[in-house]
PDB file of C-alpha atoms and ligand atoms in Angstrom:
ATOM      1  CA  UNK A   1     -14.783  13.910  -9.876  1.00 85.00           C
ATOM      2  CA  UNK A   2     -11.120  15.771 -10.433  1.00 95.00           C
ATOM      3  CA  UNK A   3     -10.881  15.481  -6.641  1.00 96.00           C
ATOM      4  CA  UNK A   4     -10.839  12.905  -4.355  1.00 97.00           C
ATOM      5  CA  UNK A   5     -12.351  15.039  -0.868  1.00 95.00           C
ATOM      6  CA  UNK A   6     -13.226  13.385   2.744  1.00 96.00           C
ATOM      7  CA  UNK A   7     -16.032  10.800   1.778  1.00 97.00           C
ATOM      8  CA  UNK A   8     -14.032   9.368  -1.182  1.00 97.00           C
ATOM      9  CA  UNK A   9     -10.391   9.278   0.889  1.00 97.00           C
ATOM     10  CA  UNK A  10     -12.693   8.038   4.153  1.00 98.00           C
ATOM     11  CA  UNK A  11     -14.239   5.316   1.880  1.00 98.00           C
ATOM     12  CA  UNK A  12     -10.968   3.968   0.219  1.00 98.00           C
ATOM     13  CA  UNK A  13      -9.011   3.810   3.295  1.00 98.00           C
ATOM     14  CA  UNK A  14     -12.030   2.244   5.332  1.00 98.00           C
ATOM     15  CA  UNK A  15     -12.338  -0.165   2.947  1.00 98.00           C
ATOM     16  CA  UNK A  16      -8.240  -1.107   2.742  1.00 98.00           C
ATOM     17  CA  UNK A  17      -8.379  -1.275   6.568  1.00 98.00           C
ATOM     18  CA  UNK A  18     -11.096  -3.966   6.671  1.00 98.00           C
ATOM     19  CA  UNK A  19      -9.879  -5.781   3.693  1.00 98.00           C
ATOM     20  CA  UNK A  20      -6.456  -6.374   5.469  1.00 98.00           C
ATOM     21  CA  UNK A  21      -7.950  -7.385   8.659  1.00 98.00           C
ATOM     22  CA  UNK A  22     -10.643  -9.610   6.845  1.00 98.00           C
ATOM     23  CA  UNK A  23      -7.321 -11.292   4.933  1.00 98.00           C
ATOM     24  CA  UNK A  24      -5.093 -11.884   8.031  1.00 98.00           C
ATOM     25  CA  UNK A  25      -5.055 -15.471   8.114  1.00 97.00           C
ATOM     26  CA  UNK A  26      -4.242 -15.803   4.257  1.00 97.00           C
ATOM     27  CA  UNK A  27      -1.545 -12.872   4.715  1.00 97.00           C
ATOM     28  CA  UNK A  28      -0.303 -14.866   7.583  1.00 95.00           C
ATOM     29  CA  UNK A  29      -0.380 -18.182   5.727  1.00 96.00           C
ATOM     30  CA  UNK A  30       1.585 -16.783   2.480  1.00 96.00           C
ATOM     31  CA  UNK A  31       4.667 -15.067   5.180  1.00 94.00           C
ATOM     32  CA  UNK A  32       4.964 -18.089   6.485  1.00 94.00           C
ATOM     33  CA  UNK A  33       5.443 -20.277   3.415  1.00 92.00           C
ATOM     34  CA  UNK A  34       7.704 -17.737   2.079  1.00 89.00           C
ATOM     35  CA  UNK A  35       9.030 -15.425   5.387  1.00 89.00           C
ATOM     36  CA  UNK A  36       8.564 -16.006   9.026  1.00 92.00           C
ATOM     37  CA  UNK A  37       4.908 -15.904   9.160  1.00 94.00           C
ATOM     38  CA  UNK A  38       4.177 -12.678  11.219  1.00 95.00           C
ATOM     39  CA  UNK A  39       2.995 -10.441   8.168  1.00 96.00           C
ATOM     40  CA  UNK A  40      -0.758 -10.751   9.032  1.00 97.00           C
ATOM     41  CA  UNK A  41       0.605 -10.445  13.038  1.00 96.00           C
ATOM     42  CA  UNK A  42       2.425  -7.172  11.933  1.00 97.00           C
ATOM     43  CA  UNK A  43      -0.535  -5.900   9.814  1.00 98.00           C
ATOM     44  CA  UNK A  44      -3.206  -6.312  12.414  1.00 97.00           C
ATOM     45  CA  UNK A  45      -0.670  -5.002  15.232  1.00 97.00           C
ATOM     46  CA  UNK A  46      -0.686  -1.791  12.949  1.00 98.00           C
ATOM     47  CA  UNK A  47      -4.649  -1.957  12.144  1.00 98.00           C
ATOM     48  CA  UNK A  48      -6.018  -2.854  15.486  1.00 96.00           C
ATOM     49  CA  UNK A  49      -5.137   1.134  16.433  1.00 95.00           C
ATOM     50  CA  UNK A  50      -6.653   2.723  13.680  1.00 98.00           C
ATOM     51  CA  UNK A  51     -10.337   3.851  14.162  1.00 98.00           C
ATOM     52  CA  UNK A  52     -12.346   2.872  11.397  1.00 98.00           C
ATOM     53  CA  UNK A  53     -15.691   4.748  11.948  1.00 98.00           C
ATOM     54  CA  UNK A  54     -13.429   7.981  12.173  1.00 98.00           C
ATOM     55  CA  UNK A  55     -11.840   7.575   9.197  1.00 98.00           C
ATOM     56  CA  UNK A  56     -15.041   6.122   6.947  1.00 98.00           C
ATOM     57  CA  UNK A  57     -17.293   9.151   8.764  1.00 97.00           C
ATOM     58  CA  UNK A  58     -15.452  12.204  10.379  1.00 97.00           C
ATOM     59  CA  UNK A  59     -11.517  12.154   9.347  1.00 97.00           C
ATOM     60  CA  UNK A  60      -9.983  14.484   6.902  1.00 96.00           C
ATOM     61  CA  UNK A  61      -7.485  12.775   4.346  1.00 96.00           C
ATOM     62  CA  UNK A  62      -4.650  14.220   6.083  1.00 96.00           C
ATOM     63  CA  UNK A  63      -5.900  12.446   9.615  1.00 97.00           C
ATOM     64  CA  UNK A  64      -6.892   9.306   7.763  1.00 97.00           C
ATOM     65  CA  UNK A  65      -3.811   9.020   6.286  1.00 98.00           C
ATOM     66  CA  UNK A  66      -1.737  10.427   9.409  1.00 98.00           C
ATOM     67  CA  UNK A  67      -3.563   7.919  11.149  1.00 98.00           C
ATOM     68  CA  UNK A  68      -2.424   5.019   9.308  1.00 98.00           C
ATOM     69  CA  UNK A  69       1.145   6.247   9.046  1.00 98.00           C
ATOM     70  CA  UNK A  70       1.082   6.506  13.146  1.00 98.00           C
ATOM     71  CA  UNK A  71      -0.687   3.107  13.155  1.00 98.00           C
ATOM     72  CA  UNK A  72       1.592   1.441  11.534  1.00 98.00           C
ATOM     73  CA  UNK A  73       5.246   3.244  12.673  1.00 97.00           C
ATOM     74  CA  UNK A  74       4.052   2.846  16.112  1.00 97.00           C
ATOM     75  CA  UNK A  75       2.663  -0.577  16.418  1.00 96.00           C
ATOM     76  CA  UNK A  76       3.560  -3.316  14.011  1.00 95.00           C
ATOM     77  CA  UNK A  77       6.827  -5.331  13.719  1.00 84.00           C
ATOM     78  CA  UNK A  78       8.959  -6.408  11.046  1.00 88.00           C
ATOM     79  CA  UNK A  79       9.600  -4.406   7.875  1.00 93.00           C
ATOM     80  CA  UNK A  80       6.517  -4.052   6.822  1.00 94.00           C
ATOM     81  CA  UNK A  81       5.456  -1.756   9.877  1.00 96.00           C
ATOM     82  CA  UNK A  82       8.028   1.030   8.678  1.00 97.00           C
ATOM     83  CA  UNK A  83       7.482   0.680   5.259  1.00 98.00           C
ATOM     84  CA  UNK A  84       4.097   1.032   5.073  1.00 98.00           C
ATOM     85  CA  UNK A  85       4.457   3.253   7.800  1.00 98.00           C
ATOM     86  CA  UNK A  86       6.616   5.916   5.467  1.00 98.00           C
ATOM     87  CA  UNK A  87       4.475   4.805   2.378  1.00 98.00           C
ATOM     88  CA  UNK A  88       1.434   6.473   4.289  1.00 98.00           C
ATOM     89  CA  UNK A  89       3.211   9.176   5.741  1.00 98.00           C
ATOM     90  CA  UNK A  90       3.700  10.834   2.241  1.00 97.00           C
ATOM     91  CA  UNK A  91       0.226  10.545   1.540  1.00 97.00           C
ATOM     92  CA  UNK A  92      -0.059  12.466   4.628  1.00 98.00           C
ATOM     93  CA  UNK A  93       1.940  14.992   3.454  1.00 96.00           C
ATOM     94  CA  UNK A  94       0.319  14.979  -0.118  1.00 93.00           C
ATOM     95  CA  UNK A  95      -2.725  16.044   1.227  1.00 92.00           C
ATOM     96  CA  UNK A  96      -1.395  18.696   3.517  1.00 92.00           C
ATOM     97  CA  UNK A  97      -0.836  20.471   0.691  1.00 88.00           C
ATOM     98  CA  UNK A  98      -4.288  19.646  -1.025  1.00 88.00           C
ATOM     99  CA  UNK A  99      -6.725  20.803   1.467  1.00 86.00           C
ATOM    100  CA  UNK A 100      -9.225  20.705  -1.328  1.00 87.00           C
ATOM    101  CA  UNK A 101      -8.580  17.523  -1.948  1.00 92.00           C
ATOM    102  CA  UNK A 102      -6.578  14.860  -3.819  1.00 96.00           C
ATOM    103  CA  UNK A 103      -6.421  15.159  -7.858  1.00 97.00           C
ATOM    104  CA  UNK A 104      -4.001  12.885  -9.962  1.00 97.00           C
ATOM    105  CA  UNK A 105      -1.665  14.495  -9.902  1.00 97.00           C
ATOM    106  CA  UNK A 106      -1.500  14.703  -5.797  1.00 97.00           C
ATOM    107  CA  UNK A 107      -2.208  10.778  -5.516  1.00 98.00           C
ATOM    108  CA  UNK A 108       0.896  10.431  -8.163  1.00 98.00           C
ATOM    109  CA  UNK A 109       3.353  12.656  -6.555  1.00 97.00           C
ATOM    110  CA  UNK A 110       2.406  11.159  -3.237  1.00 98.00           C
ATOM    111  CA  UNK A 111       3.105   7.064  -4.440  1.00 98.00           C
ATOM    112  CA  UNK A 112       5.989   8.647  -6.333  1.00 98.00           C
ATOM    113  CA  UNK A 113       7.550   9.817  -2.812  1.00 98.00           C
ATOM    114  CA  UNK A 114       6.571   7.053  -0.788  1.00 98.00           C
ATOM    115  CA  UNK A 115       8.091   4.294  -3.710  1.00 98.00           C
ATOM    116  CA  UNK A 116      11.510   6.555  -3.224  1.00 98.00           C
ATOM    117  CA  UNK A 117      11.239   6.369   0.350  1.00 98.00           C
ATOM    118  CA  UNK A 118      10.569   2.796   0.747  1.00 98.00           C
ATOM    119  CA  UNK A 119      13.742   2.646  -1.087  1.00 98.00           C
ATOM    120  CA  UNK A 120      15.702   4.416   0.461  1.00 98.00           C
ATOM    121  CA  UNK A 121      14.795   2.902   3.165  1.00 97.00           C
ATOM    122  CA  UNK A 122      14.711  -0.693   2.109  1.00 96.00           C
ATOM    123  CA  UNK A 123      17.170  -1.025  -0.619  1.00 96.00           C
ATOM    124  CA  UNK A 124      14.735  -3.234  -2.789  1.00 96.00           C
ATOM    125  CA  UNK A 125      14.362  -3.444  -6.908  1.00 96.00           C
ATOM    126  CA  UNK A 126      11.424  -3.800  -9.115  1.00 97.00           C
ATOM    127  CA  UNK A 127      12.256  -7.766  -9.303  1.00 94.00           C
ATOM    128  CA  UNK A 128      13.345  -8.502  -5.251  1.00 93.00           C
ATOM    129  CA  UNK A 129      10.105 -10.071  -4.892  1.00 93.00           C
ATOM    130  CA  UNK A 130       8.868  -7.388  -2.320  1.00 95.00           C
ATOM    131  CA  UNK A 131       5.797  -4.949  -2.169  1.00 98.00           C
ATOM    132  CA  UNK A 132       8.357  -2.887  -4.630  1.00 98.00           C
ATOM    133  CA  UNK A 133       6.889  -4.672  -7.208  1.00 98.00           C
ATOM    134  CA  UNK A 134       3.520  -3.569  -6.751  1.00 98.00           C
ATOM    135  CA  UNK A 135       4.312   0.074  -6.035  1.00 98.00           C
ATOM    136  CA  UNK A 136       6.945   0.727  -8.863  1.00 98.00           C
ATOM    137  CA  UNK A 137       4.195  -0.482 -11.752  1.00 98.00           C
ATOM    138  CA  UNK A 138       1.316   1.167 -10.214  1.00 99.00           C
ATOM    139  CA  UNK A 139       3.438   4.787 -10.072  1.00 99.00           C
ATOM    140  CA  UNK A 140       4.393   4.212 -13.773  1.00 98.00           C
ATOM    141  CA  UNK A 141       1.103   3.815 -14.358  1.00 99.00           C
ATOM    142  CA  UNK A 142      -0.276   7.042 -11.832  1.00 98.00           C
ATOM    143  CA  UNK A 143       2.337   8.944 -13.572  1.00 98.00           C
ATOM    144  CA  UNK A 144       1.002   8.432 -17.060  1.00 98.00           C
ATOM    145  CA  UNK A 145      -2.391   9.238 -16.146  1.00 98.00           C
ATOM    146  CA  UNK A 146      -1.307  12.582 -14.955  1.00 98.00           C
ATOM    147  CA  UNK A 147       0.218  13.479 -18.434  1.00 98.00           C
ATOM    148  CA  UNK A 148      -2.901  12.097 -19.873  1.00 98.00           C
ATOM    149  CA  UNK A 149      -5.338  14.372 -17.592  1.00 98.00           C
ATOM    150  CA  UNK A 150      -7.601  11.400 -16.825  1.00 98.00           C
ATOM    151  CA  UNK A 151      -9.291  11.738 -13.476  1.00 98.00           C
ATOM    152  CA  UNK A 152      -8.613   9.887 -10.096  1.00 98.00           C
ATOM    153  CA  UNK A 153     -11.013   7.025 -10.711  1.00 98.00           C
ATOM    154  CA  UNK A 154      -9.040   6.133 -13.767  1.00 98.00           C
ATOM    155  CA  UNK A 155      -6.014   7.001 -12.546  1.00 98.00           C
ATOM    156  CA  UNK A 156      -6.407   4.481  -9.593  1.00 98.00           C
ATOM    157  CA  UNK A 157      -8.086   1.809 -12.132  1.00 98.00           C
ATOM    158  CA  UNK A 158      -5.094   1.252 -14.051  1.00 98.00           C
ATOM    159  CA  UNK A 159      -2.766   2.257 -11.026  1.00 99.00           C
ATOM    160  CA  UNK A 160      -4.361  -0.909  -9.304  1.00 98.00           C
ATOM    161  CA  UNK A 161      -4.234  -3.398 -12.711  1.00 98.00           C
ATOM    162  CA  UNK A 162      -0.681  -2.621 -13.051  1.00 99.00           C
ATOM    163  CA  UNK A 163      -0.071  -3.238  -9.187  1.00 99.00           C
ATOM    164  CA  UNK A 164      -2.011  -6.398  -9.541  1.00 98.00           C
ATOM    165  CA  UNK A 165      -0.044  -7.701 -12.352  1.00 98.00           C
ATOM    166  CA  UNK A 166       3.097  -7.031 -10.276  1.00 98.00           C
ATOM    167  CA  UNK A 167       2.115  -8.567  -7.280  1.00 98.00           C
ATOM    168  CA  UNK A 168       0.988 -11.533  -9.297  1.00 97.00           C
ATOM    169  CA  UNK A 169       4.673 -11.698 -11.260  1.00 97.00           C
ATOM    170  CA  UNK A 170       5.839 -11.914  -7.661  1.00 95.00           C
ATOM    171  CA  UNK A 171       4.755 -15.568  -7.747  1.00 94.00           C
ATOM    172  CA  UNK A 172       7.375 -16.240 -10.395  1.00 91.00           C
ATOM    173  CA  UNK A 173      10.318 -15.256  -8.746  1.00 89.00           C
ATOM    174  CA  UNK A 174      12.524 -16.136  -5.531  1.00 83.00           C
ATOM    175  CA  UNK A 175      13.288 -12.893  -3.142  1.00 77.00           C
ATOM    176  CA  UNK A 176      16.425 -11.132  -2.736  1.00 80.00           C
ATOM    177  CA  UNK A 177      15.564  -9.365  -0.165  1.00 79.00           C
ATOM    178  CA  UNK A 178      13.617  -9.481   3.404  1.00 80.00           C
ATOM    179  CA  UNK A 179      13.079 -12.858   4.919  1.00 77.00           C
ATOM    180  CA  UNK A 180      12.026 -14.406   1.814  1.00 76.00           C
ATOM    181  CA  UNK A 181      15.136 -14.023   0.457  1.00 83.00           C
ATOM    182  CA  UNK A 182      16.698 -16.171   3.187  1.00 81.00           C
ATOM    183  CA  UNK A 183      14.668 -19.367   2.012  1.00 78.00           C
ATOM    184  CA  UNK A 184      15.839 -19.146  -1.429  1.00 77.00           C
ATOM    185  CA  UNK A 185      14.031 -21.437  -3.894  1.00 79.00           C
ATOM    186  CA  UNK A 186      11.454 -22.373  -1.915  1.00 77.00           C
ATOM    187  CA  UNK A 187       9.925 -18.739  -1.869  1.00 78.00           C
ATOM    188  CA  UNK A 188       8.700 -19.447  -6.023  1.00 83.00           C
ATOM    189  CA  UNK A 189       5.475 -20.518  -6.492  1.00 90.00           C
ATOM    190  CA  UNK A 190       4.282 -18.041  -3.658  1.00 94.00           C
ATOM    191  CA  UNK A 191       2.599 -14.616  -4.261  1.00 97.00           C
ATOM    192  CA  UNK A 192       4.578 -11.602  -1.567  1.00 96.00           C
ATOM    193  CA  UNK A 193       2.345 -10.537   0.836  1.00 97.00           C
ATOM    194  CA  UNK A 194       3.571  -6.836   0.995  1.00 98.00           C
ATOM    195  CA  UNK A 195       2.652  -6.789  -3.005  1.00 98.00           C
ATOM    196  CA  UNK A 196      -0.794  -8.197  -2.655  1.00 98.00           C
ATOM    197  CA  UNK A 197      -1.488  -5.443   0.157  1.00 98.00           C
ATOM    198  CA  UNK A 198      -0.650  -2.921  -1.787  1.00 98.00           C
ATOM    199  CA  UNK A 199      -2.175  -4.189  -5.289  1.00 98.00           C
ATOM    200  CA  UNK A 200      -5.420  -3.987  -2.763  1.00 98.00           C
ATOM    201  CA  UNK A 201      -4.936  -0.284  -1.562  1.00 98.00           C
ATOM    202  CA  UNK A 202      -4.739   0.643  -5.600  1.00 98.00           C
ATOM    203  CA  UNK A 203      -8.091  -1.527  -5.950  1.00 98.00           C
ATOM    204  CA  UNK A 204      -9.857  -0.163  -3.056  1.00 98.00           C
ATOM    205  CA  UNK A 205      -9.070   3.429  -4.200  1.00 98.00           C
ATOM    206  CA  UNK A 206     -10.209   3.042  -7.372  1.00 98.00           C
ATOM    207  CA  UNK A 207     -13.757   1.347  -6.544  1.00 98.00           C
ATOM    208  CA  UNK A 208     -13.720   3.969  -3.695  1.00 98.00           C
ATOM    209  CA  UNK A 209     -13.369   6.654  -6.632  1.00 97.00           C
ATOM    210  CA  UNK A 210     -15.821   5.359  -8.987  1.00 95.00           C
ATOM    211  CA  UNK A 211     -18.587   5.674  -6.526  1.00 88.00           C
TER     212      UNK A 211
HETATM  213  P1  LIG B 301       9.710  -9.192   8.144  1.00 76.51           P
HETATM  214  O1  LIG B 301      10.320  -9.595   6.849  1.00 76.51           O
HETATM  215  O2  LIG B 301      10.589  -8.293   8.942  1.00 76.51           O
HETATM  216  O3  LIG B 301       9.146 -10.353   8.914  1.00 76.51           O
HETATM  217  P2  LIG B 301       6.984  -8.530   7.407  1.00 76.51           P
HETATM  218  O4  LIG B 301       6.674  -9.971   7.387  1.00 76.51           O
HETATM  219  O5  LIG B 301       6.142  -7.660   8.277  1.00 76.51           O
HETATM  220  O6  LIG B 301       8.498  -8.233   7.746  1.00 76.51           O
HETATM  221  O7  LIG B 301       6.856  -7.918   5.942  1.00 76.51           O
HETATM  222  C1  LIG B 301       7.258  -8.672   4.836  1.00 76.51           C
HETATM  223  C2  LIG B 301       6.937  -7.868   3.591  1.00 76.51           C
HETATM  224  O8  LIG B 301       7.704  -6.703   3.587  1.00 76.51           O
HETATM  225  C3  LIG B 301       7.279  -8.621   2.323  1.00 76.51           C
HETATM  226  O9  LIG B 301       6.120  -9.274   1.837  1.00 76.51           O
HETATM  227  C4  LIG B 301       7.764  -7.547   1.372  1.00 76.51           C
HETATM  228  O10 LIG B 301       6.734  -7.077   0.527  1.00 76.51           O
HETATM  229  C5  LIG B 301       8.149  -6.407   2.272  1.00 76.51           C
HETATM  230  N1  LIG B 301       9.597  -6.217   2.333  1.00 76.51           N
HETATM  231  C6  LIG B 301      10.509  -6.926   3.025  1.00 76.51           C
HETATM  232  N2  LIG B 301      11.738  -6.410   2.852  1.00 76.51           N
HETATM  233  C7  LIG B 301      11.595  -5.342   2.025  1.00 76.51           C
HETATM  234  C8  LIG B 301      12.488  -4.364   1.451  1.00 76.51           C
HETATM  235  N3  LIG B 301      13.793  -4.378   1.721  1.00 76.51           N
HETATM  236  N4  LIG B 301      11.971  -3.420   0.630  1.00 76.51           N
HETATM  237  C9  LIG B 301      10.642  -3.390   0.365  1.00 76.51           C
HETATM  238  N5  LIG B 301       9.764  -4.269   0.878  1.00 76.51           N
HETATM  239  C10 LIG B 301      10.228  -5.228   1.690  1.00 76.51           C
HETATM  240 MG1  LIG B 302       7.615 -11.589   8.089  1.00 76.51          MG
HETATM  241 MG1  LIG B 303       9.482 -10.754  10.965  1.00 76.51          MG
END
């Protein structure tokens, strides 16, 4: 499809939502051998007000995403909680303005505003070792598919292999910014949380938009 409409949006974001939950301890496990351990904490915090059955069955994107935005600005901690929370809150707005639906080019312009408002906010590079990393590859990558007219599905697909690879480079290198950066050294070796969450979203949405 050109479009990603209700089922396809209620699908991806359903599926995002449980795979988060599902991963809390491991989320929780990699924070704390490279942050303060409360990722998973915040995440859940964030999740645990979302209604899943809404936004798998009845939601519109714009609630679905709304409701994750709210989720997460209202309820979780730590850095992650805004972030994520602005990150959705330009999908929100993306698909205020695509009633009809979500093509390429909305999903694109939508990760290109949330990446430039997660930096404004949070002052991180591509190469901090934050959920930057996942987000700045993937929009390359969504913006690319746009000048190539290829649909959401493949948009997404290599959206979510280039998020994946960054997420995974994250292993390599020792944070400069957010907690992580405060242990130094001992950060390496360790894949960043906030990267591997959002390598996921770009996976789920593309399954979500094969099917
Ligand atoms: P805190 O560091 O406040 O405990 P969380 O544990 O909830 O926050 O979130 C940590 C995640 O947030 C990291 O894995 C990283 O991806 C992301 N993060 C931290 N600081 C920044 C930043 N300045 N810019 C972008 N992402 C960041
Ligand atoms: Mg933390
Ligand atoms: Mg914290």
């Amino acid at each position: 499809a050109d479009t990603l409409g209700r089922a396809a949006v209620g699908a991806w974001f359903g599926a995002f939502v449980e795979k988060v939950l599902a991963e809390e301890p491991n989320l929780t496990d990699l924070d704390r051998r490279a942050g303060d351990g409360d990722f998973g904490t915040n995440m859940v915090a964030a999740l645990d007000h979302v209604d899943v059955a809404g936004i798998r069955d009845r939601y519109s994107p714009a609630t679905v995403f709304e409701s994750l935005s709210d989720a997460y600005l209202g309820h979780a901690g730590g850095t992650s909680g805004a972030l994520f929370g602005v990150w959705f809150r330009q999908f929100y707005r993306a698909a205020v303005d695509a009633p009809q639906g979500l093509d390429t080019k909305a999903i694109a312009a939508a990760a290109r505003a949330g990446l430039d408002t997660i930096q404004e906010l949070g002052g991180a590079q591509p190469g901090d070792k934050t959920m930057i990393d996942a987000v700045d590859p993937a929009v390359t990558a969504l913006e690319s598919a746009v000048e190539q007219g290829k649909n959401p599905a493949d948009a997404l697909a290599e959206a979510a292999d280039a998020a994946g690879h960054g997420a995974e480079a994250t292993v390599g290198i020792t944070a400069r910014r957010g907690r992580a950066s405060y242990i130094g050294e001992a950060a390496r070796g360790v894949v960043d949380p906030g990267a591997l969450v959002l390598s996921w979203f770009f996976a789920e949405g593309a399954q979500a938009a094969r099917s």
